[in-house]
Amino acid sequence: MTVVEAVKKYLWIFIKYFSMVFFSFIALLPVVSCIITAFKTETEYQNTNVMTPPESWLNFDNFIDAFRRANMGRAFINSAVIVFFVVIGSVLVGSMIAYVLNRFKFPGNGLIRSLFLFATLLPGIAMQISTYQLMYTIGFIDHLYGYIILMMGTDVISIYIFIQFFENISVSLDESAYMDGASYFTIFFKILFPLLKPAIVTCMILKGVGVYNEYYSAQLYLIDKDLKTVAISLYTFTGPLGSQYNLICAGVIISLIPALVIFLAFQKQIYSGLTAGAVKG
């Protein structure tokens, strides 16, 4: 190896690891500042910068105050109910629509796919007026079940993920089962649906995270304070005269705990599902 080749090799190694460390630092900086701020008193927060450590790391008053004043216990229950039913409904609806579009060729199949793709190009905020009028007309505003049905609506991304997986499953499985007398529902639920595990895991992660962090629609359609979600409860400490960022940061950390616990408990299934999806087909 010549000197020039050695210099290029070690320069590339340096750039690679330096970029990894640098971007990891950039990604973790907001989290670190949030943790530091969560342990500060109001006086400490106003008189120090965000990276100055608190006087005491054993001061949990902000966490207790944020949990109590924002009624986060109720908010966690509401969010858990919403996420559970929305994820289950989205997976079932998305997989069944993908099954029909992929396995059955009928006039308008391509048009429906194109309309789904066109729908993803429309900004959601532009359709909120008509959506709100529809929700108001059928009496779904300020009801948890109404918000669940709204969020459970057709998830175009999930449909395309399921279609991609169906394309990698041989049609001969359907034909063999049909020849043996199985109905379409039996073929879907007993044969094809278990093979969609990687896609199901992927869609559950995408939909679950999106619904758990969703703020705009929850604020718009869940008016009653007893129906607010975790994302809405964090805005309890904001106002026209200022925001209590030490309590907001404490609430953010509290809201991260359930997601962290779920990830640690099911990380094996999550990783296996994502990696299987990456090499599917």
Coordinates of C-alpha atoms in Angstrom, one line a residue:
M1 CA 0.0 0.0 0.0
T2 CA 1.5 3.3 -1.0
V3 CA 1.5 6.4 1.2
V4 CA -1.2 8.1 -0.9
E5 CA -3.5 5.0 -0.6
A6 CA -2.9 4.8 3.1
V7 CA -3.7 8.5 3.6
K8 CA -6.9 8.1 1.5
K9 CA -7.9 5.0 3.5
Y10 CA -7.4 6.6 7.0
L11 CA -8.9 9.9 5.8
W12 CA -12.1 8.1 4.7
I13 CA -12.2 6.2 8.0
F14 CA -11.8 9.5 9.9
I15 CA -14.6 11.2 7.9
K16 CA -16.9 8.2 8.3
Y17 CA -16.6 8.0 12.1
F18 CA -16.5 11.7 12.6
S19 CA -19.7 12.2 10.7
M20 CA -21.4 9.4 12.7
V21 CA -20.3 11.0 16.0
F22 CA -21.2 14.5 14.9
F23 CA -24.7 13.7 13.7
S24 CA -25.3 11.5 16.7
F25 CA -24.4 14.5 18.9
I26 CA -26.8 16.7 16.9
A27 CA -29.6 14.2 17.3
L28 CA -29.0 13.7 21.0
L29 CA -28.5 17.4 21.9
P30 CA -32.2 18.3 22.1
V31 CA -32.9 15.2 24.3
V32 CA -30.1 16.1 26.7
S33 CA -31.2 19.7 27.0
C34 CA -34.8 18.5 27.6
I35 CA -33.6 16.2 30.4
I36 CA -31.5 18.9 32.0
T37 CA -34.4 21.4 31.8
A38 CA -36.9 18.9 33.3
F39 CA -34.9 18.8 36.6
K40 CA -34.6 22.6 37.0
T41 CA -36.8 24.8 39.2
E42 CA -38.5 27.8 37.6
T43 CA -35.8 30.1 39.1
E44 CA -33.0 28.0 37.7
Y45 CA -34.5 27.8 34.3
Q46 CA -34.9 31.6 34.1
N47 CA -31.3 32.3 35.3
T48 CA -29.3 29.7 33.5
N49 CA -28.8 28.4 29.9
V50 CA -30.4 25.2 28.8
M51 CA -27.1 23.2 29.1
T52 CA -26.3 24.2 32.6
P53 CA -26.9 21.2 34.9
P54 CA -29.5 21.6 37.7
E55 CA -28.5 22.1 41.3
S56 CA -30.1 18.7 42.2
W57 CA -30.8 15.7 40.0
L58 CA -33.1 14.3 42.7
N59 CA -35.7 17.1 42.3
F60 CA -38.8 15.3 40.9
D61 CA -41.2 18.1 41.7
N62 CA -41.6 19.1 38.0
F63 CA -42.5 15.5 37.0
I64 CA -45.1 15.3 39.8
D65 CA -46.5 18.7 39.0
A66 CA -46.6 18.1 35.3
F67 CA -48.4 14.7 35.7
R68 CA -50.9 16.1 38.1
R69 CA -51.7 19.5 36.5
A70 CA -51.9 18.1 33.0
N71 CA -54.0 15.1 34.1
M72 CA -51.6 12.9 32.2
G73 CA -53.0 9.7 33.8
R74 CA -56.3 10.2 32.0
A75 CA -54.4 11.3 28.9
F76 CA -52.4 8.1 28.8
I77 CA -55.5 6.0 29.1
N78 CA -57.2 7.9 26.2
S79 CA -54.1 7.7 24.0
A80 CA -53.7 4.0 24.8
V81 CA -57.3 3.3 23.8
I82 CA -57.0 5.4 20.6
V83 CA -53.7 3.8 19.5
F84 CA -54.9 0.3 20.2
F85 CA -58.1 0.5 18.1
V86 CA -56.6 2.7 15.4
V87 CA -53.7 0.4 14.8
I88 CA -55.8 -2.7 14.8
G89 CA -58.4 -1.1 12.5
S90 CA -55.8 0.3 10.1
V91 CA -54.0 -3.0 9.8
L92 CA -57.2 -4.9 9.0
V93 CA -58.6 -2.3 6.6
G94 CA -55.3 -1.6 4.9
S95 CA -54.5 -5.3 4.4
M96 CA -57.9 -6.2 3.1
I97 CA -58.0 -3.3 0.6
A98 CA -54.5 -4.3 -0.6
Y99 CA -55.7 -7.9 -0.9
V100 CA -58.6 -6.9 -3.2
L101 CA -56.5 -4.5 -5.3
N102 CA -53.7 -7.0 -5.7
R103 CA -55.5 -10.3 -6.1
F104 CA -58.6 -9.3 -8.1
K105 CA -58.4 -7.6 -11.5
F106 CA -61.5 -5.6 -12.3
P107 CA -62.3 -2.4 -14.2
G108 CA -61.2 0.6 -12.2
N109 CA -58.5 -1.2 -10.3
G110 CA -55.7 1.0 -11.7
L111 CA -57.9 4.1 -11.2
I112 CA -58.4 3.3 -7.5
R113 CA -54.6 2.9 -7.1
S114 CA -54.1 6.2 -8.8
L115 CA -56.6 8.0 -6.7
F116 CA -54.9 6.6 -3.5
L117 CA -51.6 8.0 -4.8
F118 CA -53.3 11.3 -5.7
A119 CA -54.7 11.5 -2.1
T120 CA -51.2 11.3 -0.6
L121 CA -50.3 14.5 -2.6
L122 CA -53.1 16.5 -1.0
P123 CA -52.2 18.4 2.2
G124 CA -54.4 17.2 5.0
I125 CA -54.9 20.7 6.3
A126 CA -56.6 21.7 3.0
M127 CA -59.3 19.1 3.6
Q128 CA -60.0 19.9 7.2
I129 CA -63.0 22.1 6.5
S130 CA -64.9 19.4 4.6
T131 CA -63.7 16.8 7.1
Y132 CA -64.9 18.9 10.1
Q133 CA -68.3 19.5 8.5
L134 CA -68.7 15.7 7.9
M135 CA -67.7 14.9 11.5
Y136 CA -70.1 17.5 12.8
T137 CA -73.0 16.3 10.7
I138 CA -72.7 12.7 11.9
G139 CA -72.1 13.7 15.5
F140 CA -68.5 12.4 15.8
I141 CA -67.0 15.6 17.3
D142 CA -66.0 15.5 21.0
H143 CA -66.4 11.7 21.1
L144 CA -63.5 9.3 21.5
Y145 CA -65.1 6.7 19.1
G146 CA -65.5 9.4 16.5
Y147 CA -61.8 10.4 16.7
I148 CA -60.9 6.7 16.5
I149 CA -62.9 6.2 13.3
L150 CA -61.4 9.3 11.8
M151 CA -57.8 8.2 12.5
M152 CA -58.7 4.6 11.4
G153 CA -59.6 5.9 8.0
T154 CA -57.8 4.7 4.9
D155 CA -54.1 4.8 5.4
V156 CA -52.6 5.0 1.9
I157 CA -49.0 4.3 3.0
S158 CA -50.1 1.1 4.8
I159 CA -52.1 0.0 1.7
Y160 CA -49.1 0.4 -0.6
I161 CA -46.9 -1.5 1.9
F162 CA -49.3 -4.4 2.0
I163 CA -49.7 -4.4 -1.8
Q164 CA -45.9 -4.6 -2.1
F165 CA -45.9 -7.7 0.2
F166 CA -48.8 -9.3 -1.6
E167 CA -46.9 -9.0 -4.9
N168 CA -44.2 -11.2 -3.3
I169 CA -46.6 -13.9 -2.2
S170 CA -47.3 -16.5 -4.9
V171 CA -50.9 -16.6 -6.3
S172 CA -50.6 -20.4 -6.3
L173 CA -51.3 -20.3 -2.6
D174 CA -54.7 -18.7 -3.2
E175 CA -55.5 -21.0 -6.1
S176 CA -54.6 -24.2 -4.1
A177 CA -56.8 -23.1 -1.2
Y178 CA -59.6 -22.1 -3.4
M179 CA -59.5 -25.5 -5.2
D180 CA -59.7 -27.1 -1.8
G181 CA -63.0 -25.3 -1.1
A182 CA -61.7 -22.4 1.0
S183 CA -63.5 -19.1 0.8
Y184 CA -61.8 -15.8 0.1
F185 CA -62.1 -14.8 3.8
T186 CA -60.5 -18.1 4.8
I187 CA -57.7 -17.6 2.3
F188 CA -57.0 -14.1 3.5
F189 CA -57.2 -14.7 7.3
K190 CA -55.8 -18.2 7.5
I191 CA -53.2 -18.3 4.7
L192 CA -52.1 -14.8 3.6
F193 CA -52.6 -12.6 6.7
P194 CA -50.0 -14.6 8.8
L195 CA -47.5 -14.2 6.0
L196 CA -47.8 -10.4 6.3
K197 CA -46.1 -10.2 9.7
P198 CA -43.2 -7.9 8.5
A199 CA -45.7 -5.5 6.8
I200 CA -48.0 -5.6 9.8
V201 CA -45.1 -4.7 12.2
T202 CA -44.0 -1.9 9.9
C203 CA -47.5 -0.4 9.6
M204 CA -48.1 -0.8 13.3
I205 CA -45.0 1.2 14.1
L206 CA -45.7 3.9 11.6
K207 CA -49.4 4.3 12.5
G208 CA -48.9 3.9 16.2
V209 CA -46.2 6.6 16.5
G210 CA -48.1 8.9 14.2
V211 CA -51.3 8.6 16.2
Y212 CA -49.6 8.8 19.6
N213 CA -47.8 12.1 18.6
E214 CA -50.8 13.5 16.7
Y215 CA -51.8 17.0 18.0
Y216 CA -53.8 18.9 15.4
S217 CA -56.7 16.6 14.9
A218 CA -56.9 15.6 18.5
Q219 CA -57.0 19.3 19.5
L220 CA -59.7 20.0 16.9
Y221 CA -62.0 17.0 17.5
L222 CA -61.5 16.2 21.2
I223 CA -62.7 19.4 23.0
D224 CA -63.7 17.9 26.4
K225 CA -60.7 18.1 28.8
D226 CA -61.4 14.5 29.9
L227 CA -60.8 13.3 26.3
K228 CA -57.5 14.9 25.7
T229 CA -54.5 12.8 24.6
V230 CA -50.9 12.9 25.8
A231 CA -49.9 15.3 23.0
I232 CA -52.6 17.8 24.0
S233 CA -51.8 17.5 27.7
L234 CA -48.3 18.8 27.1
Y235 CA -49.8 22.1 26.0
T236 CA -51.3 22.7 29.4
F237 CA -48.2 24.8 30.3
T238 CA -48.3 27.1 27.3
G239 CA -50.1 30.4 27.2
P240 CA -50.1 33.9 25.8
L241 CA -47.9 35.2 28.7
G242 CA -45.2 32.6 28.4
S243 CA -44.6 28.9 28.7
Q244 CA -43.3 26.8 31.6
Y245 CA -40.6 24.9 29.7
N246 CA -39.3 23.1 32.7
L247 CA -42.8 21.5 33.2
I248 CA -43.1 20.9 29.5
C249 CA -39.8 19.0 29.4
A250 CA -40.8 17.0 32.4
G251 CA -44.1 16.1 30.6
V252 CA -42.2 15.2 27.4
I253 CA -40.0 12.7 29.4
I254 CA -43.0 11.2 31.0
S255 CA -44.7 10.8 27.6
L256 CA -41.6 9.0 26.3
I257 CA -41.6 6.4 29.1
P258 CA -44.4 4.2 27.7
A259 CA -42.9 4.2 24.2
L260 CA -39.5 3.3 25.6
V261 CA -40.9 0.5 27.7
I262 CA -42.8 -1.0 24.7
F263 CA -39.7 -0.8 22.5
L264 CA -37.5 -2.5 25.1
A265 CA -40.2 -5.2 25.7
F266 CA -40.8 -6.0 22.0
Q267 CA -37.5 -4.9 20.3
K268 CA -36.9 -8.5 19.2
Q269 CA -40.2 -8.6 17.3
I270 CA -39.8 -5.1 16.0
Y271 CA -36.3 -5.8 14.6
S272 CA -37.3 -9.1 13.2
G273 CA -40.3 -7.6 11.4
L274 CA -38.4 -4.7 9.9
T275 CA -35.4 -6.8 8.8
A276 CA -37.7 -9.5 7.3
G277 CA -39.5 -6.7 5.4
A278 CA -36.2 -5.4 4.1
V279 CA -35.3 -8.7 2.4
K280 CA -38.8 -9.8 1.5
G281 CA -39.0 -11.2 -2.0

